[in-house]
């Protein structure tokens, strides 16, 4: 079978050159015996709908979508599942048997799989602090609230955005908001950094004492998570873990939507953590 006979998948984004998704899906393909090819496609900011259309018209089977196109992917899909609707964004696209464009987002499932299965963290009855109120946070709130935390406090540099999210997600569980300087010290079992502050070498301007004894998680991975994780440990966090597990688990969820097989993830997470 030549490469072009293989089922075609891709991640579309801008930038996308450094995406590790092709490597992850190639590992999944080898492990499961599902014969497919997965590549990264750089799409110009104003060319996204055309690029998606072209990909599926030429026989492509499924797409992952990354920054800055997740909202556009959601908007152009004909069928959207509940997760995508809550997130207002999609990271997974495929055509159904009637050739309709379907959208889902697997980020929330990926995060929860990493936290509750890989890290063995039980969120039920715990206080959870989520920092940030951008697309990354919006994509995981529904799944976090589904695990019945006692209280989920969302806090963001620009408070209004956190207020808005707390309102929008109030039907999914106990969610409140607080400004960075007024986060109540209620003992957080889990603190998630969903901001992009680390990309600027910064940590969110909250009181470090809030992290004492907490499990701290950064949704970014590798060097991009280091600033926050080092700061968390310095402030007495019980554990500090980056988002490489979330990355691999969200990929596994997309793979299982497309191929109906869920690949094993542990070895890939370990090897990415070492690299
Ligand atoms: P993403 O899709 O990655 O969530 P985004 O929607 O641009 O990206 O959101 C970035 C998030 O990181 C926001 O919550 C942003 O806070 P503001 O809403 O106040 O802009 C947060 N962020 C970025 N730089 C930050 C910094 N230096 N300190 C704290 N929060 C920061």
GROMACS .gro file of N, CA and C and ligand atoms in nm, residues 67 132-137 156-158 161 180 194-197 200 202-205, ligand 1:
model
   94
   67UNK      N    1  -0.478   2.637   1.756
   67UNK     CA    2  -0.477   2.783   1.754
   67UNK      C    3  -0.440   2.835   1.614
  132UNK      N    4  -0.713   3.175   3.462
  132UNK     CA    5  -0.726   3.201   3.319
  132UNK      C    6  -0.872   3.193   3.278
  133UNK      N    7  -0.906   3.260   3.170
  133UNK     CA    8  -1.044   3.258   3.122
  133UNK      C    9  -1.048   3.269   2.971
  134UNK      N   10  -0.945   3.216   2.905
  134UNK     CA   11  -0.941   3.218   2.759
  134UNK      C   12  -0.997   3.088   2.703
  135UNK      N   13  -0.967   3.065   2.576
  135UNK     CA   14  -1.020   2.947   2.508
  135UNK      C   15  -0.979   2.816   2.574
  136UNK      N   16  -0.855   2.810   2.624
  136UNK     CA   17  -0.806   2.686   2.684
  136UNK      C   18  -0.890   2.648   2.805
  137UNK      N   19  -0.923   2.747   2.888
  137UNK     CA   20  -1.003   2.720   3.009
  137UNK      C   21  -1.148   2.689   2.973
  156UNK      N   22  -0.912   3.530   3.685
  156UNK     CA   23  -0.840   3.574   3.566
  156UNK      C   24  -0.788   3.715   3.585
  157UNK      N   25  -0.675   3.745   3.519
  157UNK     CA   26  -0.617   3.880   3.527
  157UNK      C   27  -0.724   3.985   3.494
  158UNK      N   28  -0.800   3.960   3.387
  158UNK     CA   29  -0.912   4.047   3.353
  158UNK      C   30  -1.038   3.983   3.413
  161UNK      N   31  -1.382   3.855   3.242
  161UNK     CA   32  -1.389   3.733   3.161
  161UNK      C   33  -1.418   3.612   3.249
  180UNK      N   34  -0.784   3.813   4.108
  180UNK     CA   35  -0.657   3.756   4.154
  180UNK      C   36  -0.627   3.790   4.301
  194UNK      N   37  -0.435   2.775   3.348
  194UNK     CA   38  -0.480   2.773   3.208
  194UNK      C   39  -0.450   2.904   3.139
  195UNK      N   40  -0.361   2.984   3.198
  195UNK     CA   41  -0.322   3.110   3.133
  195UNK      C   42  -0.203   3.086   3.040
  196UNK      N   43  -0.174   3.185   2.959
  196UNK     CA   44  -0.055   3.176   2.875
  196UNK      C   45   0.057   3.262   2.932
  197UNK      N   46   0.047   3.294   3.064
  197UNK     CA   47   0.147   3.381   3.128
  197UNK      C   48   0.289   3.327   3.112
  200UNK      N   49   0.522   3.430   2.850
  200UNK     CA   50   0.590   3.560   2.867
  200UNK      C   51   0.683   3.554   2.988
  202UNK      N   52   0.608   3.466   3.287
  202UNK     CA   53   0.542   3.518   3.407
  202UNK      C   54   0.453   3.411   3.471
  203UNK      N   55   0.418   3.435   3.598
  203UNK     CA   56   0.315   3.353   3.662
  203UNK      C   57   0.198   3.444   3.695
  204UNK      N   58   0.077   3.389   3.704
  204UNK     CA   59  -0.037   3.473   3.740
  204UNK      C   60  -0.011   3.540   3.876
  205UNK      N   61  -0.052   3.665   3.888
  205UNK     CA   62  -0.018   3.743   4.009
  205UNK      C   63  -0.113   3.711   4.124
  276LIG     P1   64  -0.588   3.043   2.514
  276LIG     O1   65  -0.666   3.001   2.394
  276LIG     O2   66  -0.453   2.979   2.526
  276LIG     O3   67  -0.666   3.033   2.641
  276LIG     P2   68  -0.637   3.325   2.515
  276LIG     O4   69  -0.781   3.301   2.485
  276LIG     O5   70  -0.565   3.438   2.448
  276LIG     O6   71  -0.550   3.196   2.487
  276LIG     O7   72  -0.625   3.344   2.675
  276LIG     C1   73  -0.504   3.365   2.739
  276LIG     C2   74  -0.525   3.362   2.890
  276LIG     O8   75  -0.401   3.380   2.958
  276LIG     C3   76  -0.617   3.472   2.940
  276LIG     O9   77  -0.687   3.426   3.053
  276LIG     C4   78  -0.515   3.581   2.979
  276LIG    O10   79  -0.563   3.673   3.073
  276LIG     P3   80  -0.644   3.806   3.024
  276LIG    O11   81  -0.782   3.758   2.991
  276LIG    O12   82  -0.639   3.898   3.138
  276LIG    O13   83  -0.570   3.857   2.901
  276LIG     C5   84  -0.408   3.496   3.040
  276LIG     N1   85  -0.277   3.562   3.047
  276LIG     C6   86  -0.192   3.591   2.945
  276LIG     N2   87  -0.080   3.649   2.992
  276LIG     C7   88  -0.095   3.659   3.127
  276LIG     C8   89  -0.014   3.711   3.234
  276LIG     N3   90   0.106   3.765   3.211
  276LIG     N4   91  -0.062   3.701   3.362
  276LIG     C9   92  -0.182   3.647   3.385
  276LIG     N5   93  -0.264   3.597   3.290
  276LIG    C10   94  -0.221   3.603   3.163
   0.00000   0.00000   0.00000
